[in-house]
Amino acid sequence: MTMKFIARQFRQPTGHFGRLWGRLMDSGNARIIAGSINALGVQPQHHILEIGFGGGFGLELLLDNVQRGSVTGVEISDVMMSRAEKRFARAINQKRLSLFSASVEQLPLGTSIFDGVLTVNTVYFWSDLKRGMSEIFRVLKPGGQLVLGIRPAEAMRRLPFTRHGFSIFVSPQLEEMLHQTGFQEIVSERYKVDRLGYI
């Protein structure tokens, strides 16, 4: 298994190995995703969007917390989309969950409809950082909140597969772009959830 192959699976899981990768991402990111959802302050009546839901652990937690609102997921991996459609068939049939195959730069969603947006470990793969953030700002309601989770740049650079197709950012870069696209009251917090840490 080459570093390039591992990097491609992180970016967009594919094939039989991609299905296994989804479960790996769920277990490896469980504490990070749970912490990010907690930071989002999800309420039962909220409408929440998760961008790049991967194995679906975040969708599961969101559905547990949102009883009267709705959850929406966006994902570029066909394998992860298929897995989520099967795993969450009941929630989809009940209209509690909607799934879309799309990128963050072109969200097929209306304007000002979400109370919160969550995306964890995806920004490394966005093709256009400013456009992605602008799209998130567009779909958020006035006063809505974005939680954007990343690994610290110094930790990411120590991982050999990140040399293949990963864009690594430091917090001030992301904060500046968020400001440029309309976000306010930006806060960066660092957590030591594992050996790599999390922002």
Coordinates of N, CA and C in Angstrom, one line a residue:
M1 N 0.9 -1.2 0.0 CA 0.0 0.0 0.0 C 0.9 1.2 0.0
T2 N 0.8 2.1 -1.0 CA 1.7 3.2 -1.1 C 1.1 4.4 -0.4
M3 N 1.9 5.4 -0.1 CA 1.5 6.7 0.5 C 0.5 7.4 -0.4
K4 N 0.7 7.3 -1.7 CA -0.3 8.0 -2.6 C -1.7 7.3 -2.6
F5 N -1.7 6.0 -2.4 CA -3.0 5.3 -2.3 C -3.7 5.7 -1.1
I6 N -3.0 5.7 0.0 CA -3.5 6.1 1.3 C -4.1 7.5 1.2
A7 N -3.3 8.4 0.6 CA -3.8 9.8 0.5 C -5.1 9.9 -0.3
R8 N -5.1 9.1 -1.4 CA -6.4 9.1 -2.3 C -7.6 8.6 -1.5
Q9 N -7.4 7.6 -0.6 CA -8.5 7.1 0.1 C -9.0 8.1 1.2
F10 N -8.1 8.8 1.8 CA -8.5 9.9 2.7 C -9.3 11.0 2.0
R11 N -8.8 11.3 0.8 CA -9.5 12.3 0.0 C -10.9 11.9 -0.5
Q12 N -11.0 10.7 -1.0 CA -12.2 10.2 -1.6 C -12.2 8.7 -1.7
P13 N -12.7 8.0 -0.6 CA -12.7 6.6 -0.5 C -13.3 5.9 -1.8
T14 N -12.7 4.9 -2.3 CA -13.2 4.2 -3.5 C -13.1 2.7 -3.4
G15 N -13.9 2.0 -4.1 CA -13.8 0.6 -4.2 C -14.0 -0.2 -2.9
H16 N -13.7 -1.5 -2.9 CA -13.8 -2.3 -1.7 C -13.0 -1.8 -0.6
F17 N -11.8 -1.3 -0.8 CA -11.0 -0.8 0.3 C -11.6 0.5 0.8
G18 N -12.3 1.2 0.0 CA -12.9 2.5 0.4 C -14.0 2.2 1.5
R19 N -14.7 1.1 1.4 CA -15.7 0.8 2.4 C -15.1 0.5 3.7
L20 N -13.9 -0.2 3.7 CA -13.2 -0.4 4.9 C -12.6 0.9 5.5
W21 N -12.2 1.8 4.6 CA -11.6 3.1 5.0 C -12.7 3.9 5.7
G22 N -13.9 3.8 5.3 CA -15.0 4.5 6.0 C -15.1 4.1 7.5
R23 N -15.0 2.9 7.7 CA -15.0 2.4 9.1 C -13.8 2.8 9.9
L24 N -12.6 2.8 9.2 CA -11.4 3.3 9.8 C -11.5 4.8 10.2
M25 N -12.1 5.6 9.3 CA -12.2 7.0 9.6 C -13.2 7.2 10.8
D26 N -14.2 6.5 10.8 CA -15.2 6.6 11.9 C -14.5 6.4 13.2
S27 N -13.7 5.3 13.3 CA -13.1 5.0 14.6 C -12.0 5.9 15.0
G28 N -11.2 6.3 14.0 CA -10.1 7.2 14.2 C -10.5 8.6 14.5
N29 N -11.6 9.1 14.0 CA -12.1 10.4 14.2 C -13.2 10.6 15.2
A30 N -13.6 9.5 15.9 CA -14.8 9.5 16.7 C -14.8 10.6 17.8
R31 N -13.7 10.7 18.5 CA -13.6 11.8 19.6 C -13.6 13.2 19.0
I32 N -13.0 13.3 17.8 CA -12.9 14.6 17.2 C -14.3 15.0 16.7
I33 N -15.0 14.1 16.0 CA -16.3 14.4 15.5 C -17.3 14.8 16.7
A34 N -17.2 14.0 17.7 CA -18.1 14.2 18.8 C -17.8 15.6 19.5
G35 N -16.5 15.9 19.6 CA -16.2 17.2 20.1 C -16.6 18.4 19.3
S36 N -16.5 18.2 18.0 CA -17.0 19.2 17.0 C -18.5 19.4 17.1
I37 N -19.2 18.3 17.2 CA -20.7 18.5 17.3 C -21.1 19.2 18.6
N38 N -20.3 18.8 19.7 CA -20.6 19.5 20.9 C -20.3 21.0 20.8
A39 N -19.2 21.4 20.1 CA -18.9 22.8 19.9 C -19.9 23.5 19.1
L40 N -20.6 22.8 18.2 CA -21.7 23.4 17.4 C -22.9 23.7 18.2
G41 N -23.1 23.2 19.4 CA -24.2 23.5 20.2 C -25.5 23.1 19.6
V42 N -25.6 21.9 19.0 CA -26.8 21.4 18.3 C -28.0 21.3 19.3
Q43 N -29.1 21.8 18.8 CA -30.4 21.8 19.5 C -31.4 20.9 18.8
P44 N -32.4 20.3 19.5 CA -33.3 19.4 18.8 C -34.0 19.9 17.6
Q45 N -34.2 21.2 17.6 CA -35.0 21.8 16.5 C -34.1 22.3 15.3
H46 N -32.8 22.2 15.4 CA -31.9 22.7 14.5 C -31.9 22.0 13.1
H47 N -31.5 22.7 12.1 CA -31.2 22.1 10.8 C -29.7 22.2 10.6
I48 N -29.1 21.0 10.5 CA -27.6 20.9 10.5 C -27.1 20.3 9.2
L49 N -26.0 20.8 8.7 CA -25.3 20.3 7.5 C -24.0 19.7 7.9
E50 N -23.7 18.5 7.5 CA -22.3 18.0 7.6 C -21.7 17.8 6.2
I51 N -20.6 18.4 6.0 CA -19.9 18.4 4.7 C -18.7 17.4 4.8
G52 N -18.8 16.3 4.0 CA -17.7 15.3 4.0 C -18.0 14.3 5.1
F53 N -19.1 13.7 5.1 CA -19.5 12.9 6.3 C -18.8 11.5 6.4
G54 N -18.1 11.1 5.3 CA -17.2 9.9 5.4 C -18.0 8.7 5.8
G55 N -17.5 8.0 6.8 CA -18.1 6.8 7.3 C -19.5 7.0 7.9
G56 N -19.9 8.2 8.3 CA -21.2 8.5 8.8 C -21.4 8.6 10.3
F57 N -20.3 8.5 11.1 CA -20.4 8.6 12.5 C -21.0 9.9 12.9
G58 N -20.6 11.0 12.2 CA -21.1 12.3 12.6 C -22.6 12.4 12.3
L59 N -23.1 11.8 11.2 CA -24.5 11.8 10.9 C -25.3 11.1 12.0
E60 N -24.7 10.0 12.5 CA -25.4 9.2 13.5 C -25.6 10.1 14.8
L61 N -24.5 10.8 15.2 CA -24.6 11.6 16.4 C -25.5 12.8 16.2
L62 N -25.5 13.4 15.0 CA -26.4 14.5 14.7 C -27.9 14.0 14.8
L63 N -28.2 12.9 14.2 CA -29.5 12.4 14.2 C -30.0 12.1 15.6
D64 N -29.1 11.7 16.5 CA -29.4 11.4 17.9 C -29.8 12.7 18.6
N65 N -29.2 13.8 18.1 CA -29.4 15.1 18.8 C -30.5 16.0 18.2
V66 N -30.8 15.7 16.9 CA -31.8 16.5 16.2 C -33.1 15.7 16.1
Q67 N -34.1 16.0 16.9 CA -35.3 15.3 16.8 C -36.4 16.0 16.0
R68 N -36.4 17.3 16.1 CA -37.5 18.1 15.5 C -37.0 18.9 14.3
G69 N -35.7 18.9 14.0 CA -35.2 19.6 12.9 C -34.8 18.6 11.8
S70 N -33.7 18.8 11.2 CA -33.3 17.9 10.1 C -31.7 17.9 10.0
V71 N -31.2 16.8 9.4 CA -29.8 16.7 9.2 C -29.6 16.5 7.7
T72 N -28.6 17.2 7.1 CA -28.2 17.1 5.7 C -26.8 16.7 5.6
G73 N -26.4 15.8 4.7 CA -25.0 15.4 4.5 C -24.6 15.6 3.1
V74 N -23.4 16.0 2.9 CA -22.8 16.2 1.5 C -21.5 15.4 1.5
E75 N -21.3 14.7 0.4 CA -20.1 13.8 0.3 C -19.8 13.7 -1.2
I76 N -18.4 13.6 -1.4 CA -18.0 13.4 -2.8 C -17.7 12.0 -3.2
S77 N -17.6 11.1 -2.2 CA -17.3 9.7 -2.4 C -18.6 8.9 -2.7
D78 N -18.7 8.3 -3.8 CA -19.8 7.4 -4.1 C -19.9 6.2 -3.2
V79 N -18.8 5.7 -2.8 CA -18.8 4.6 -1.8 C -19.4 5.0 -0.5
M80 N -19.0 6.1 0.0 CA -19.5 6.6 1.3 C -21.0 7.0 1.2
M81 N -21.3 7.5 0.0 CA -22.7 7.9 -0.2 C -23.6 6.6 -0.1
S82 N -23.2 5.6 -0.9 CA -23.9 4.3 -0.9 C -24.0 3.7 0.5
R83 N -23.0 3.7 1.2 CA -22.9 3.2 2.6 C -23.9 3.9 3.5
A84 N -23.9 5.2 3.4 CA -24.8 6.0 4.2 C -26.3 5.9 3.8
E85 N -26.6 5.7 2.6 CA -27.9 5.5 2.1 C -28.5 4.2 2.7
K86 N -27.7 3.2 2.8 CA -28.1 1.9 3.4 C -28.2 2.0 4.9
R87 N -27.2 2.6 5.5 CA -27.1 2.7 7.0 C -28.2 3.5 7.6
F88 N -28.6 4.6 6.9 CA -29.6 5.6 7.4 C -30.9 5.6 6.6
A89 N -31.2 4.4 6.0 CA -32.4 4.4 5.2 C -33.6 4.8 5.9
R90 N -33.8 4.4 7.2 CA -35.0 4.8 7.9 C -35.1 6.3 8.1
A91 N -34.0 6.9 8.5 CA -34.0 8.4 8.7 C -34.3 9.1 7.4
I92 N -33.8 8.6 6.3 CA -34.0 9.2 5.0 C -35.5 9.1 4.7
N93 N -36.1 7.9 4.9 CA -37.5 7.7 4.6 C -38.4 8.6 5.5
Q94 N -37.9 8.8 6.7 CA -38.7 9.7 7.6 C -38.4 11.2 7.4
K95 N -37.7 11.5 6.3 CA -37.4 12.9 6.0 C -36.5 13.6 7.1
R96 N -35.9 12.9 7.9 CA -35.0 13.5 8.9 C -33.6 13.7 8.4
L97 N -33.3 13.0 7.3 CA -31.9 13.1 6.8 C -32.0 13.2 5.3
S98 N -31.2 14.1 4.7 CA -31.1 14.2 3.2 C -29.6 14.1 2.9
L99 N -29.3 13.4 1.8 CA -27.9 13.2 1.4 C -27.7 13.7 0.0
F100 N -26.6 14.4 -0.3 CA -26.3 14.9 -1.6 C -24.9 14.5 -2.0
S101 N -24.7 14.1 -3.2 CA -23.4 13.9 -3.8 C -22.9 15.2 -4.4
A102 N -22.0 15.9 -3.7 CA -21.5 17.2 -4.2 C -20.2 17.6 -3.5
S103 N -19.6 18.7 -4.0 CA -18.4 19.2 -3.4 C -18.8 20.5 -2.6
V104 N -18.0 20.9 -1.7 CA -18.2 22.1 -0.9 C -18.3 23.3 -1.7
E105 N -17.6 23.3 -2.9 CA -17.5 24.5 -3.7 C -18.8 24.7 -4.5
Q106 N -19.7 23.6 -4.6 CA -20.9 23.7 -5.3 C -22.0 23.0 -4.6
L107 N -22.5 23.6 -3.5 CA -23.5 22.9 -2.7 C -24.8 23.1 -3.3
P108 N -25.5 22.0 -3.6 CA -26.8 22.0 -4.2 C -28.0 22.3 -3.2
L109 N -27.8 23.4 -2.5 CA -28.7 23.6 -1.4 C -29.1 25.1 -1.4
G110 N -30.2 25.4 -0.8 CA -30.7 26.7 -0.7 C -29.9 27.7 0.1
T111 N -30.3 28.9 0.1 CA -29.6 30.0 0.9 C -30.2 30.2 2.2
S112 N -29.4 30.4 3.2 CA -29.9 30.7 4.6 C -30.8 29.7 5.2
I113 N -30.4 28.4 5.1 CA -31.3 27.3 5.6 C -30.8 26.5 6.8
F114 N -29.5 26.7 7.2 CA -28.9 25.8 8.2 C -28.6 26.7 9.4
D115 N -28.9 26.1 10.6 CA -28.4 26.7 11.9 C -27.0 26.5 12.1
G116 N -26.5 25.3 11.6 CA -25.1 25.0 11.9 C -24.5 24.1 10.7
V117 N -23.2 24.3 10.5 CA -22.5 23.5 9.5 C -21.3 22.9 10.2
L118 N -21.1 21.6 9.9 CA -19.9 20.9 10.5 C -19.1 20.3 9.4
T119 N -17.8 20.4 9.4 CA -16.9 19.7 8.5 C -15.6 19.4 9.2
V120 N -15.2 18.1 9.2 CA -14.1 17.7 10.0 C -13.1 17.0 9.0
N121 N -11.8 17.5 9.0 CA -10.7 16.9 8.2 C -11.0 16.9 6.8
T122 N -11.7 17.9 6.2 CA -12.0 17.9 4.8 C -11.2 19.1 4.1
V123 N -10.9 20.1 4.8 CA -10.4 21.3 4.1 C -9.1 21.1 3.4
Y124 N -8.4 20.1 3.7 CA -7.1 19.7 3.0 C -7.4 19.4 1.6
F125 N -8.6 19.1 1.2 CA -8.9 18.6 -0.1 C -9.8 19.5 -0.9
W126 N -10.1 20.6 -0.4 CA -11.0 21.6 -1.2 C -10.2 22.1 -2.3
S127 N -10.8 22.2 -3.5 CA -10.1 22.7 -4.7 C -10.0 24.3 -4.6
D128 N -11.0 24.9 -3.9 CA -11.0 26.4 -3.9 C -11.5 26.8 -2.5
L129 N -10.5 27.1 -1.6 CA -10.8 27.4 -0.2 C -11.8 28.6 -0.1
K130 N -11.6 29.7 -0.8 CA -12.5 30.8 -0.7 C -13.9 30.5 -1.1
R131 N -14.0 29.8 -2.2 CA -15.3 29.4 -2.8 C -16.1 28.5 -1.8
G132 N -15.3 27.5 -1.2 CA -15.9 26.6 -0.3 C -16.5 27.3 0.9
M133 N -15.7 28.2 1.5 CA -16.2 29.0 2.6 C -17.3 29.9 2.3
S134 N -17.3 30.5 1.1 CA -18.4 31.3 0.6 C -19.7 30.6 0.5
E135 N -19.6 29.3 0.0 CA -20.8 28.5 -0.1 C -21.3 28.1 1.2
I136 N -20.5 27.8 2.2 CA -20.9 27.5 3.5 C -21.6 28.8 4.1
F137 N -21.0 29.9 4.0 CA -21.6 31.2 4.5 C -23.0 31.4 3.8
R138 N -23.1 31.1 2.6 CA -24.4 31.3 1.9 C -25.5 30.4 2.4
V139 N -25.2 29.1 2.7 CA -26.3 28.2 3.2 C -26.6 28.4 4.7
L140 N -25.7 29.1 5.4 CA -26.0 29.3 6.8 C -27.0 30.4 7.0
K141 N -27.9 30.2 8.0 CA -28.8 31.3 8.4 C -28.0 32.4 9.0
P142 N -28.5 33.7 9.0 CA -27.9 34.7 9.7 C -27.7 34.3 11.2
G143 N -26.5 34.5 11.7 CA -26.3 34.1 13.1 C -25.9 32.6 13.2
G144 N -25.9 31.9 12.1 CA -25.6 30.4 12.2 C -24.1 30.2 12.5
Q145 N -23.7 29.0 12.7 CA -22.4 28.7 13.2 C -21.7 27.6 12.3
L146 N -20.5 27.8 12.0 CA -19.6 26.8 11.3 C -18.6 26.3 12.3
V147 N -18.5 24.9 12.4 CA -17.4 24.3 13.1 C -16.5 23.6 12.0
L148 N -15.3 24.1 11.9 CA -14.4 23.6 10.9 C -13.2 22.9 11.6
G149 N -13.1 21.6 11.6 CA -12.1 20.9 12.3 C -10.9 20.5 11.5
I150 N -9.7 20.7 12.0 CA -8.5 20.3 11.3 C -7.5 19.8 12.3
R151 N -6.5 19.0 11.8 CA -5.3 18.7 12.6 C -4.3 19.8 12.5
P152 N -3.5 20.0 13.6 CA -2.5 21.0 13.6 C -1.5 20.8 12.4
A153 N -1.1 21.9 11.8 CA -0.2 21.8 10.6 C 1.1 21.0 10.9
E154 N 1.6 21.3 12.1 CA 2.9 20.6 12.4 C 2.7 19.1 12.6
A155 N 1.5 18.7 13.0 CA 1.2 17.2 13.1 C 1.0 16.6 11.7
M156 N 0.3 17.4 10.9 CA 0.0 16.9 9.5 C 1.3 16.7 8.7
R157 N 2.2 17.6 8.9 CA 3.5 17.5 8.1 C 4.3 16.3 8.5
R158 N 4.1 15.7 9.7 CA 4.8 14.6 10.1 C 4.3 13.3 9.5
L159 N 3.1 13.3 8.9 CA 2.5 12.1 8.3 C 2.9 12.0 6.8
P160 N 3.6 11.0 6.4 CA 4.2 10.9 5.1 C 3.1 11.0 4.0
F161 N 1.9 10.5 4.2 CA 0.9 10.5 3.1 C 0.4 11.9 2.8
T162 N 0.6 12.8 3.7 CA 0.1 14.2 3.5 C 0.9 14.9 2.4
R163 N 2.0 14.3 1.9 CA 2.7 15.0 0.9 C 2.1 14.8 -0.5
H164 N 1.0 14.0 -0.5 CA 0.4 13.6 -1.8 C -1.1 14.2 -1.8
G165 N -1.2 15.4 -2.3 CA -2.6 15.9 -2.5 C -3.2 16.6 -1.3
F166 N -2.5 16.8 -0.2 CA -3.1 17.5 0.9 C -2.6 18.9 0.9
S167 N -3.6 19.9 1.2 CA -3.2 21.3 1.4 C -3.3 21.5 2.9
I168 N -2.1 21.8 3.5 CA -2.0 21.9 4.9 C -2.1 23.4 5.3
F169 N -2.9 23.8 6.2 CA -3.1 25.2 6.6 C -2.8 25.3 8.1
V170 N -2.3 26.5 8.4 CA -2.3 27.0 9.8 C -3.5 27.8 10.1
S171 N -3.9 27.8 11.4 CA -5.1 28.5 11.8 C -5.3 29.9 11.3
P172 N -4.2 30.8 11.4 CA -4.4 32.1 10.9 C -4.8 32.2 9.4
Q173 N -4.3 31.3 8.6 CA -4.7 31.3 7.2 C -6.2 31.1 7.0
L174 N -6.8 30.1 7.8 CA -8.2 29.8 7.7 C -9.0 30.9 8.3
E175 N -8.5 31.5 9.4 CA -9.2 32.6 10.0 C -9.4 33.8 9.1
E176 N -8.3 34.1 8.4 CA -8.3 35.2 7.5 C -9.3 35.0 6.3
M177 N -9.3 33.8 5.8 CA -10.2 33.5 4.7 C -11.7 33.5 5.2
L178 N -11.9 33.0 6.4 CA -13.3 33.1 7.0 C -13.7 34.5 7.1
H179 N -12.8 35.4 7.6 CA -13.2 36.8 7.6 C -13.5 37.4 6.3
Q180 N -12.7 37.0 5.3 CA -12.9 37.5 3.9 C -14.3 37.1 3.3
T181 N -14.8 36.0 3.8 CA -16.0 35.4 3.2 C -17.2 35.8 4.1
G182 N -17.0 36.6 5.1 CA -18.2 37.1 5.8 C -18.4 36.6 7.3
F183 N -17.6 35.6 7.7 CA -17.7 35.1 9.0 C -17.2 36.1 10.1
Q184 N -17.8 36.1 11.2 CA -17.4 36.9 12.3 C -17.3 36.1 13.6
E185 N -16.7 36.7 14.6 CA -16.5 36.0 15.9 C -15.8 34.7 15.8
I186 N -14.7 34.7 15.1 CA -14.0 33.4 14.8 C -13.1 33.1 16.0
V187 N -13.2 31.9 16.5 CA -12.4 31.4 17.6 C -11.7 30.1 17.2
S188 N -10.4 30.0 17.6 CA -9.6 28.8 17.4 C -9.3 28.2 18.7
E189 N -9.6 26.9 18.9 CA -9.4 26.2 20.1 C -8.6 24.9 19.8
R190 N -7.6 24.6 20.6 CA -6.8 23.4 20.4 C -7.1 22.4 21.5
Y191 N -7.3 21.1 21.0 CA -7.6 20.1 21.9 C -6.6 18.9 21.8
K192 N -6.2 18.3 22.9 CA -5.3 17.2 22.9 C -6.1 15.9 23.0
V193 N -6.8 15.5 22.0 CA -7.6 14.3 22.1 C -6.8 13.1 21.8
D194 N -5.7 13.2 21.1 CA -4.8 12.1 20.8 C -3.4 12.6 20.6
R195 N -2.5 11.8 20.0 CA -1.1 12.2 19.9 C -1.0 13.4 18.8
L196 N -1.9 13.5 17.9 CA -1.8 14.5 16.9 C -2.4 15.9 17.3
G197 N -3.4 15.8 18.2 CA -4.1 17.0 18.5 C -5.1 17.4 17.5
Y198 N -5.9 18.5 17.8 CA -7.0 18.9 16.9 C -7.3 20.3 17.2
I199 N -7.7 21.0 16.1 CA -8.0 22.4 16.2 C -9.5 22.6 15.7

